[in-house]
XYZ file of C-alpha atoms in Angstrom:
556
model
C -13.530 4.462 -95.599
C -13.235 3.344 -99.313
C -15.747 1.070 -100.618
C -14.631 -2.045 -101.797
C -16.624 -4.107 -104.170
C -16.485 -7.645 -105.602
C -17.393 -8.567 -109.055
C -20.820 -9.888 -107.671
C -21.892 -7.142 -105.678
C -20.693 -4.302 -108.188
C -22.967 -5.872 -111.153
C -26.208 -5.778 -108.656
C -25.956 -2.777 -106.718
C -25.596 0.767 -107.789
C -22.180 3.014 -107.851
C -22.368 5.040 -104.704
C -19.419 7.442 -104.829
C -15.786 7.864 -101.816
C -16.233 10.574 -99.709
C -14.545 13.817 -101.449
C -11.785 13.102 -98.841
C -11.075 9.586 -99.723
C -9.243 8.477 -102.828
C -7.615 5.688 -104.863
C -3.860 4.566 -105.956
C -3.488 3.554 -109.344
C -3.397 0.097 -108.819
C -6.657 0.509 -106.669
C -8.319 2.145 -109.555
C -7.364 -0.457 -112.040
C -8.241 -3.422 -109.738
C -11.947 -1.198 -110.036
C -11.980 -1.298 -113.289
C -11.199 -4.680 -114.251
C -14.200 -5.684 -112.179
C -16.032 -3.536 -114.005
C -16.385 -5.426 -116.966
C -16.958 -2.160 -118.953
C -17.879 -2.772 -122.739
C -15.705 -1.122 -125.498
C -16.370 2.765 -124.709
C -18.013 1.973 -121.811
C -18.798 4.116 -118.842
C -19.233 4.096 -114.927
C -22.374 4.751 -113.368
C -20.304 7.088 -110.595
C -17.536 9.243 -110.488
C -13.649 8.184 -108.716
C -10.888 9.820 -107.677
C -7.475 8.932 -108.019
C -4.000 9.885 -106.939
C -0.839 9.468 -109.171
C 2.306 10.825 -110.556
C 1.824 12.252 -114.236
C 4.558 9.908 -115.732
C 3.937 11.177 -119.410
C 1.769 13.843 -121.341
C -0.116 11.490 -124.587
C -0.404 14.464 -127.167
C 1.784 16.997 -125.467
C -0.646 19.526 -124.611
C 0.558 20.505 -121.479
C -3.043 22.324 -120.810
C -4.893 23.005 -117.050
C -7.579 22.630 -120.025
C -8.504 19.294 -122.117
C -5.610 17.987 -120.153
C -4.648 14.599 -121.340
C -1.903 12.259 -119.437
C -0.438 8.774 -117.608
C -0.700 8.489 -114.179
C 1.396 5.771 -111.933
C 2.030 5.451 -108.547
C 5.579 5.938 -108.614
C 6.557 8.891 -110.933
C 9.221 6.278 -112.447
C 6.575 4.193 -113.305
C 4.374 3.149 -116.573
C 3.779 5.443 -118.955
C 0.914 3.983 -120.352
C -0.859 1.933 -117.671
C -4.086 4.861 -117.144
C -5.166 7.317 -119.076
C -6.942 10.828 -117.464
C -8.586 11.785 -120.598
C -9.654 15.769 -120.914
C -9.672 16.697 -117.608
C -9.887 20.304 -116.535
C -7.504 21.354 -114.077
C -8.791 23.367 -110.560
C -5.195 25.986 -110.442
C -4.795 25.974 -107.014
C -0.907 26.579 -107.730
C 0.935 29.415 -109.249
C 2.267 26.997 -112.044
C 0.537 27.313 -115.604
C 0.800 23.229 -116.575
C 0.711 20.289 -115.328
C 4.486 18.622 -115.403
C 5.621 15.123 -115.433
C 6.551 14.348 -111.717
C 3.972 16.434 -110.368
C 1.460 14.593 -108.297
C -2.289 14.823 -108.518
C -5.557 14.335 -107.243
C -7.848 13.707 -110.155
C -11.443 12.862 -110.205
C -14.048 11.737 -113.420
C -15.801 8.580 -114.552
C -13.961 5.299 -115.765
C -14.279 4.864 -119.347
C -13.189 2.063 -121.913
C -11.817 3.094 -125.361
C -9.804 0.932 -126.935
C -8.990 -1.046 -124.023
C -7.397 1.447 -122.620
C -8.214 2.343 -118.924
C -9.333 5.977 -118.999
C -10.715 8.604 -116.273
C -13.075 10.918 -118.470
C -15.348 14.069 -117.886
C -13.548 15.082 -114.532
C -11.466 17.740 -112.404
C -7.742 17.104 -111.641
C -6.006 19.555 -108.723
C -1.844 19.776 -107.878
C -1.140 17.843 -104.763
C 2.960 18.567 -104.663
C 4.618 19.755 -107.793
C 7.176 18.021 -109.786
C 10.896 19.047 -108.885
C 12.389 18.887 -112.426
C 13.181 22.050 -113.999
C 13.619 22.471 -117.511
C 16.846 22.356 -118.791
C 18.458 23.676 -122.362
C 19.165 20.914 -125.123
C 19.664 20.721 -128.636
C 16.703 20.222 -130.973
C 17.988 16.802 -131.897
C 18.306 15.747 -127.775
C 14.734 16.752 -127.080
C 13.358 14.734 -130.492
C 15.731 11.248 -129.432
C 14.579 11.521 -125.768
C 11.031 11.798 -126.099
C 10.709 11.599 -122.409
C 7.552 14.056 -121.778
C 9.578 16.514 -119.890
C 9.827 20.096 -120.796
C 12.803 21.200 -121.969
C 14.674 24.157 -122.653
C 15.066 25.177 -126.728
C 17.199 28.030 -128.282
C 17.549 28.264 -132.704
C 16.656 30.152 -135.461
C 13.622 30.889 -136.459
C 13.608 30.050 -140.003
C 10.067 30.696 -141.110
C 6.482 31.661 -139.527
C 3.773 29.615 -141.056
C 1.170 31.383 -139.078
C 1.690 34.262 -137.172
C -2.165 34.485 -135.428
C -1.242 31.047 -134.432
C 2.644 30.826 -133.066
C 3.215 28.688 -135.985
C 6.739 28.811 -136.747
C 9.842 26.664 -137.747
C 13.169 26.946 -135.756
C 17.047 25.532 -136.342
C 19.815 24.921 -134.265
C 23.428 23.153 -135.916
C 21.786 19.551 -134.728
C 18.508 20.269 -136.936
C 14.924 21.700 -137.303
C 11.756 21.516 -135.842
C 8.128 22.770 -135.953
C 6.665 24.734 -133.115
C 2.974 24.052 -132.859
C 1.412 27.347 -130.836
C 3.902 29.349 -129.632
C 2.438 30.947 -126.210
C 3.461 33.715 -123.948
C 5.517 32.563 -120.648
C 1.944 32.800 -118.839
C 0.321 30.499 -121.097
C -1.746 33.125 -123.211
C -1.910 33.919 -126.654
C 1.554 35.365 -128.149
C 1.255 38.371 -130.142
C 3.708 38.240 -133.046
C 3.455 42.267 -133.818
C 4.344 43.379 -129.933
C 7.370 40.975 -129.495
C 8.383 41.674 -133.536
C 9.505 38.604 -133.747
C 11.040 37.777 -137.528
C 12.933 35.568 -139.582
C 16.032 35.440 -138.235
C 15.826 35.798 -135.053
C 16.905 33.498 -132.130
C 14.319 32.218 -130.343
C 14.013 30.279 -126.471
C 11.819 28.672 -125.608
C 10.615 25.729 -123.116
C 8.302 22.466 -124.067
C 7.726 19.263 -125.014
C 8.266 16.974 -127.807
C 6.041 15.485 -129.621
C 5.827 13.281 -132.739
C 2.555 14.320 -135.442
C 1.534 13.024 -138.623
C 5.234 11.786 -139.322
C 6.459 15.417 -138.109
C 8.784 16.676 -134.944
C 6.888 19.176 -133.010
C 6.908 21.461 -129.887
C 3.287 21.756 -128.822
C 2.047 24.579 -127.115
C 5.434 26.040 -125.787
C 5.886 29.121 -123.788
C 8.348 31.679 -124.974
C 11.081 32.926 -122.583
C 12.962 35.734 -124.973
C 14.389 36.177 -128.589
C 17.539 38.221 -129.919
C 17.171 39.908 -133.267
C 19.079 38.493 -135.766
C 19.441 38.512 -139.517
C 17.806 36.265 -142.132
C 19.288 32.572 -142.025
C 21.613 32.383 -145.174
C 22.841 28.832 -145.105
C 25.392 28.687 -147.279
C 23.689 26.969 -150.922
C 20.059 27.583 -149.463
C 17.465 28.298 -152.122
C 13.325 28.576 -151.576
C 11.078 26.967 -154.320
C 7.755 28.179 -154.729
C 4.908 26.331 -156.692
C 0.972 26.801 -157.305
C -1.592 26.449 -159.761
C -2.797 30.017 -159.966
C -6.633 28.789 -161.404
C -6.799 30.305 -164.845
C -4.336 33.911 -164.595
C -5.637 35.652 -167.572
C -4.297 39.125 -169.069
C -6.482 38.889 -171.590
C -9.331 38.282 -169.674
C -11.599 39.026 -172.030
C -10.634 36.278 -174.583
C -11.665 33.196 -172.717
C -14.397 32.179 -170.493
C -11.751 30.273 -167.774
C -11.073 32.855 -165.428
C -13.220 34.573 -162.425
C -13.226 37.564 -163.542
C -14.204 39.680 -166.806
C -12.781 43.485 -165.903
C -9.715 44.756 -164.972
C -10.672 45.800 -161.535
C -11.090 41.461 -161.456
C -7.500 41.413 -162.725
C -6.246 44.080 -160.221
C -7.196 42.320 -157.507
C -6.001 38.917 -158.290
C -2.632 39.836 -159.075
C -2.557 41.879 -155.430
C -3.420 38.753 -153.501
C -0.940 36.612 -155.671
C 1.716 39.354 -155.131
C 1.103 39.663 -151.229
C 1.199 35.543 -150.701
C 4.445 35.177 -152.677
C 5.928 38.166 -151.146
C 5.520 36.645 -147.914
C 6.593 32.826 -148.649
C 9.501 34.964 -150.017
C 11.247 32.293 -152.830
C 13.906 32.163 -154.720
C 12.209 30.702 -157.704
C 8.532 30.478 -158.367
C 6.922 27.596 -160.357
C 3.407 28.469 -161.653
C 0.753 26.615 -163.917
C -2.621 27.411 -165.158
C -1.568 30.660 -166.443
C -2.499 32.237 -169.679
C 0.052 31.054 -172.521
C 0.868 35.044 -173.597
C 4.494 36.592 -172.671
C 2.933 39.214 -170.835
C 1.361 37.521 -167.927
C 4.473 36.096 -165.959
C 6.111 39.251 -167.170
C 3.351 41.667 -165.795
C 3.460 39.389 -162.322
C 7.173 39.758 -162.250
C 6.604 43.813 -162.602
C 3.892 43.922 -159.770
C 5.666 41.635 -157.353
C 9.108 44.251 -158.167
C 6.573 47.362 -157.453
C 5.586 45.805 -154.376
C 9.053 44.943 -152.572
C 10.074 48.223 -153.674
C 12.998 46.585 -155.578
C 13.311 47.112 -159.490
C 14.510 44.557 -161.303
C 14.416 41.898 -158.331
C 12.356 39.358 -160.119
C 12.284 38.483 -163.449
C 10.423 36.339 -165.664
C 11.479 33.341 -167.529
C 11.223 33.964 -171.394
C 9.417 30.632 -172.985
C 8.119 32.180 -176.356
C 4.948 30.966 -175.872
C 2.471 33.093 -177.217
C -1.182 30.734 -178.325
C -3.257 32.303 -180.810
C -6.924 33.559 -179.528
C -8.570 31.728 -181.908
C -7.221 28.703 -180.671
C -8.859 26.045 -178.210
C -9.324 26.692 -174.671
C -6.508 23.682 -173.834
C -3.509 25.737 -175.297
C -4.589 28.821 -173.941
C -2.832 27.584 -170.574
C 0.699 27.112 -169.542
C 3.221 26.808 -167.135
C 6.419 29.085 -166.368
C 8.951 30.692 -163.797
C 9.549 33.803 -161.937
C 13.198 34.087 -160.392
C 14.939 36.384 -158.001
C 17.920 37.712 -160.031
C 20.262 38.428 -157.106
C 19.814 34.703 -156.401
C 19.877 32.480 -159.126
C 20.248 32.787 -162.754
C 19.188 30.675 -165.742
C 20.893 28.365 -167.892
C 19.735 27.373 -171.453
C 16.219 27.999 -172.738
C 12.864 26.597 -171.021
C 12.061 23.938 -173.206
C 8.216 21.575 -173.095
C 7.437 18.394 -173.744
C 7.352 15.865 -176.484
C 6.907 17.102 -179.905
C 3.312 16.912 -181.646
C 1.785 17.139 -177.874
C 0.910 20.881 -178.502
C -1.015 20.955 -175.024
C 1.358 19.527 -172.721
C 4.530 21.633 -174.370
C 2.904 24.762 -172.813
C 2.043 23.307 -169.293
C 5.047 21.013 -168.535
C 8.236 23.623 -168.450
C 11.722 22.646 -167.631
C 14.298 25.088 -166.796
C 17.739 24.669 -165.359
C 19.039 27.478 -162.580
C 22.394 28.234 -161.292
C 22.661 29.426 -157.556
C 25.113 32.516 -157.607
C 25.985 32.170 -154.084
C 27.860 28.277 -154.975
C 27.269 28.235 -158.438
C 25.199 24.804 -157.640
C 22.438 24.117 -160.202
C 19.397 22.430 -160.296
C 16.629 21.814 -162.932
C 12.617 22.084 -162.383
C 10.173 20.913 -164.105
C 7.172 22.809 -163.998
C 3.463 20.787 -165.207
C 0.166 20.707 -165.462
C -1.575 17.240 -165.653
C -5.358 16.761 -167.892
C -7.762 17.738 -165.019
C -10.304 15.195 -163.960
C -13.645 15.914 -165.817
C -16.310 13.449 -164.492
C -17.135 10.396 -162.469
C -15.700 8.221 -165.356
C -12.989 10.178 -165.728
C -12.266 10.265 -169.754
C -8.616 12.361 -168.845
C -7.275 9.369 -167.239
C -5.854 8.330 -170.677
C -4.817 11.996 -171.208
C -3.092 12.143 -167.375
C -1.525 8.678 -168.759
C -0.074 10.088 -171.633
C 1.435 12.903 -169.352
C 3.048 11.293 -167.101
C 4.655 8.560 -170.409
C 6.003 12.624 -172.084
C 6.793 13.918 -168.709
C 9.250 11.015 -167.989
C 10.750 10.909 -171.638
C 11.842 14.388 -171.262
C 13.671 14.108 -167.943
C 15.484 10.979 -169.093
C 16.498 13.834 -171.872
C 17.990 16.611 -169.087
C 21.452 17.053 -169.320
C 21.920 20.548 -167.822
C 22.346 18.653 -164.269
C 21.807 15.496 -162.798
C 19.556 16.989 -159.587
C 15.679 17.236 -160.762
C 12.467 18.431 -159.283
C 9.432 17.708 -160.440
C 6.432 19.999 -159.516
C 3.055 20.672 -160.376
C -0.347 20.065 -160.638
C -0.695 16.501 -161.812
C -4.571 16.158 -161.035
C -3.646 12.604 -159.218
C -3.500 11.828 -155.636
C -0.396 9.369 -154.490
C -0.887 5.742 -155.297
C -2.722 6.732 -159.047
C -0.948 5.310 -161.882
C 0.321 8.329 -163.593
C 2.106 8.909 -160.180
C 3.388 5.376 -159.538
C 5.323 5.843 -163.406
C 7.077 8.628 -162.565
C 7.895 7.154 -159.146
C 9.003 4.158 -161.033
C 11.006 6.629 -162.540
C 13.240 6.928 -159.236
C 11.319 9.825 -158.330
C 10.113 10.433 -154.544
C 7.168 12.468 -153.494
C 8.646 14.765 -150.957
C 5.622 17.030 -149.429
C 4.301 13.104 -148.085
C 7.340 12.553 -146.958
C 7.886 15.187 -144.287
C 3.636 15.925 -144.230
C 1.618 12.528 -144.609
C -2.138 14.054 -144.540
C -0.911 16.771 -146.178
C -3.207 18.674 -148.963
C -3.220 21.340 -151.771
C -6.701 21.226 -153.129
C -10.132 21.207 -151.318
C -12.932 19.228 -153.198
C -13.567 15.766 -151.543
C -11.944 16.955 -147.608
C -9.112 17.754 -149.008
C -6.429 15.902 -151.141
C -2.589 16.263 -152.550
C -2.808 16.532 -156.459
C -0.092 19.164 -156.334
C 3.082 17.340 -155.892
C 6.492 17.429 -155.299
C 9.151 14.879 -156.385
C 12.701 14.785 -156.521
C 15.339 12.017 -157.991
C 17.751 10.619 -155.279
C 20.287 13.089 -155.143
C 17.871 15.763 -154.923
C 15.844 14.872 -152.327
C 19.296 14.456 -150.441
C 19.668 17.930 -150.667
C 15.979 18.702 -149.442
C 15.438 20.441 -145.856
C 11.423 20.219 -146.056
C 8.930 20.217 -148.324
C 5.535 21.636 -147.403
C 2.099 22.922 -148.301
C 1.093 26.953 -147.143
C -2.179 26.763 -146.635
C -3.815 30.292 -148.389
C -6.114 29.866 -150.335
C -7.989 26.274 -149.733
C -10.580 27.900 -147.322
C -12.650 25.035 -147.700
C -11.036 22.571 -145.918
C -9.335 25.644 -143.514
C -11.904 27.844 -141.032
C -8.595 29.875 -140.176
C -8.106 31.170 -144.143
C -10.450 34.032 -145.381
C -12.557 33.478 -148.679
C -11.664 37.011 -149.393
C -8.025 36.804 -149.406
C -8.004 33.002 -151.993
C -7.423 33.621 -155.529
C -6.936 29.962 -156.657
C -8.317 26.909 -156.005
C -5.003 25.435 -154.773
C -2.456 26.299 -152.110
C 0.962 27.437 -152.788
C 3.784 24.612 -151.629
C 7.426 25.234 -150.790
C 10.418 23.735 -150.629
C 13.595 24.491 -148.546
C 16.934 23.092 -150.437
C 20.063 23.245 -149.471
C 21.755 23.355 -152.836
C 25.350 21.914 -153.327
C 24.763 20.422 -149.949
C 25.470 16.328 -151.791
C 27.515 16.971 -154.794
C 26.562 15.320 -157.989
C 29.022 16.234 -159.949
C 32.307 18.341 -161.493
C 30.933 21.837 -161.682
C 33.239 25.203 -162.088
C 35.765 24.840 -159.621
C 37.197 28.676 -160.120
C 33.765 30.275 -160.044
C 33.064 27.863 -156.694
C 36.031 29.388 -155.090
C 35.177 32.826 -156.031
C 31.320 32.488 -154.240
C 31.368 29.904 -151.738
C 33.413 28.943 -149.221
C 32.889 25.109 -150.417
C 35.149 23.631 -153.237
C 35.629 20.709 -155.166
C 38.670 19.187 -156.784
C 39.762 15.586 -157.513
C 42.293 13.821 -156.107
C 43.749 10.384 -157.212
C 40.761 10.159 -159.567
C 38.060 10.780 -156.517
C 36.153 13.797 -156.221
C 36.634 15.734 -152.653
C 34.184 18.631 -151.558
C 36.741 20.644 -149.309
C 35.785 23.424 -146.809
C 38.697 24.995 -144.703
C 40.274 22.234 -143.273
C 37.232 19.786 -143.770
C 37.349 17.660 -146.655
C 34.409 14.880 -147.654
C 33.646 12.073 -150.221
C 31.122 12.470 -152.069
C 29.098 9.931 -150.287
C 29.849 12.418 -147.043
C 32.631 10.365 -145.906
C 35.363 12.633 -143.634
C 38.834 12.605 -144.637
């Protein structure tokens, strides 16, 4: 028989626990713990057990361990009504997960938090399992649903962010998403090397949606099967690359900035630079904190060539920027580009900052770049802002003054209207150099898909490596993101041995051409990409077969 208590008796008596056999509905339980009284993160003296319908998973880890869901009485009911917290499952079925619809048995201690009603440190068995089955849809069906079922999902994979992991990003024609521990069909760890899985590829698999630090995930999904494919090529795609590389000397020997003071130093760095760039695999790379001699870029450019076994692949921006040793250490640094010639090419010079500024025309760069594939172009700027020296901070004036020069010169840039800003601006979001280039009509873009993202370990981790983009190119941006590789501090999962900076690389996917800005070479556009451009009645009309747009992405 269950034991019912009033409020009296159940605040001067002691919890005496139902029989194992004996159990409560929902609405029991919460009748229970009402009565309770329980404080904020309060806890029952004795242990419950409840039977419900899971009616939704709360962080989509559908887990028989740390298993976290809603329970109702009707499997069409609240969502949100009680909480079991981190139960453990007892697998008394042959199914792997728990499933919204299935109905359970689950017993723990009632807990408090937040004034939510929770059942914590307790067991959970399958009583009858659900009878939905998992059914295909498109990415962006399973993100507007956001119903806690598992679904069936089939796209692209369009980059792995970690392979030990099942990290991974996949596409279908509705749009992308991020799949958050990919796992065998058994629930075990996947191994990337036995199934070969690559860019490329099509991928199914089945999961849940779920919604993380302002990003669309699939949580610990199981993989069905994958086709081989070839890498995506979207027409007018293009990979950016960025990263301070912490003090890249050649000439090692003429400064006390970087690590190392041989050549065997040198080897080394350049291999683990090399390897990590290799495998981001970009289209154009953006680098600062490099020594301000020809060579360096042009000796990186040479290695990464050696090392994809292509000659003449990449190439090296020529700046003419060659400091004297004798100089200070502050122009000994600068920034520059390394390009894949069978994807973009350059147009005009790289030019630096404002005159008389000696420091900051070596480490902010701008350079414009055609795409051959659409003959689209783009222009980066490429900087370095005064690093932060002590608690009072005297290069705030300095990072001022960089930000005033940085934003001068791109109201100069007449190559093309689209603009991104990179770099390594020594400022976290909100700080006032930031805010003037924002004010600018700029817009941080690694925040804006990632917002706890970070580059740089010192204080926990924080952004100062940024990414921002005027309005009509961030229309044109698929994702911008941080790989982490070398901030082991803040990252158990990355190996002091393999860092050789002290910030991560960040990338951004473009899809170049993809909002027109403007009246570009309409015979060169028709002799490399299927899109084309051409005015008529005075309007300009992107035309693709038989599509034809506006420029504000109107269909005609």
């Amino acid at each position: 028989m269950k034991k019912i208590f009033t409020v009296a008796m159940l605040s001067l008596i002691a919890f005496v626990a139902p029989k194992a056999e004996d159990f409560y509905t929902v609405a029991q339980i919460m009748d229970i713990y009402n009565n309770l009284n329980l404080e904020n993160a309060g806890t029952s003296e004795g242990q419950y057990t409840v039977r419900g319908y899971v009616t939704k998973w709360k962080n989509g880890y559908p887990s028989y361990q740390n298993a976290d869901f809603f329970i109702d009485d009707s499997a069409s009911g609240s969502t949100s009504l009680f909480e079991c917290f981190r139960l453990t499952g007892q697998q008394s079925t042959d199914q792997h997960e728990l499933n919204v619809g299935d109905y359970i048995e689950a017993t723990g201690y009632l807990k408090k938090y937040n004034d939510q009603a929770e059942l914590v440190n307790g067991t959970f068995r399958v009583i009858s399992e659900s009878s939905w089955t998992p059914v295909p849809v498109s990415i962006s069906q399973i993100i507007s649903d956001n119903d806690g079922k598992r679904y069936i999902l089939t796209g692209v994979l369009t980059s792995i962010d970690d392979a030990a992991y099942g990290n991974l990003y996949i596409k279908d024609n509705t749009g992308s998403i991020y799949i958050y521990n990919l796992k065998n069909g058994d629930g075990s760890a996947i191994n990337f090397a036995s199934l070969n899985l690559e860019e490329g590829d099509t991928l199914t698999l089945s999961g849940m949606y779920k919604r993380y630090n302002n990003m669309d995930e699939i949580v610990n999904p199981l993989y069905i099967s994958h086709k081989k494919g070839t890498k995506v090529s979207v027409p007018g795609s293009l990979r950016v690359c960025a990263q301070n590389l912490e003090n890249y000397y050649y000439n090692y020997t003429q400064s006390s900035r970087p690590k190392y003071n041989d050549e065997a130093g040198f080897r080394a760095k350049t291999v683990k630079i090399v390897n990590a760039m290799l495998n981001i695999d970009a289209d154009i790379y953006a680098f600062c904190e490099v020594e301000a001699k020809p060579i360096v870029l042009q000796q990186l450019a040479d290695s990464m060539n050696a090392h994809a076994n292509a000659a003449g692949k990449y190439a090296a921006v020529n700046d003419n920027i060659d400091y004297n040793f004798g100089e200070g250490n502050d122009n000994h640094i600068k920034s520059g580009f390394i390009y894949r010639t069978d994807k973009v090419e350059t147009v005009g010079s790289s030019t630096g900052g404002t005159p008389g500024n000696g420091y900051y025309s070596h480490t902010m760069r701008i350079q414009a770049f055609r795409l051959l594939a659409n003959s689209e172009k783009l222009v980066l700027s490429m900087n370095h802002f005064k690093a932060k020296d002590s608690s009072s901070d005297q290069g705030e004036a300095q990072r001022q003054t960089n930000a005033n020069n940085l934003v001068n010169a791109l109201g100069n840039i007449t190559a093309d209207p689209d603009i991104l800003v990179l770099g390594d601006l020594n400022c976290e979001y909100g700080e006032v150099p930031i805010t003037t280039i924002i004010n600018a009509g700029y817009e941080e873009q690694i925040l804006r898909f990632d917002s706890s993202a970070y580059s740089h370990c010192y204080d926990g981790g924080e952004l100062i490596d940024h990414v921002l983009a005027n309005a009509s190119m961030k229309a044109q941006i698929d994702r911008a993101y941080v790989k982490h590789v070398c901030a082991y501090k803040c990252n158990s999962s990355i190996s002091s041995s393999n860092s050789y900076s002290d910030h991560d690389p960040y990338v951004i996917e473009i899809v170049l051409g993809r909002t027109t800005t403007g009246i570009e070479n309409t015979e060169s556009k028709k002799a490399n990409s299927e899109w084309q451009k051409v005015i008529r009645n005075g309007q300009l009309i992107i035309i693709r077969g038989a599509e034809a747009y506006t420029i504000t992405g109107q269909r005609l």
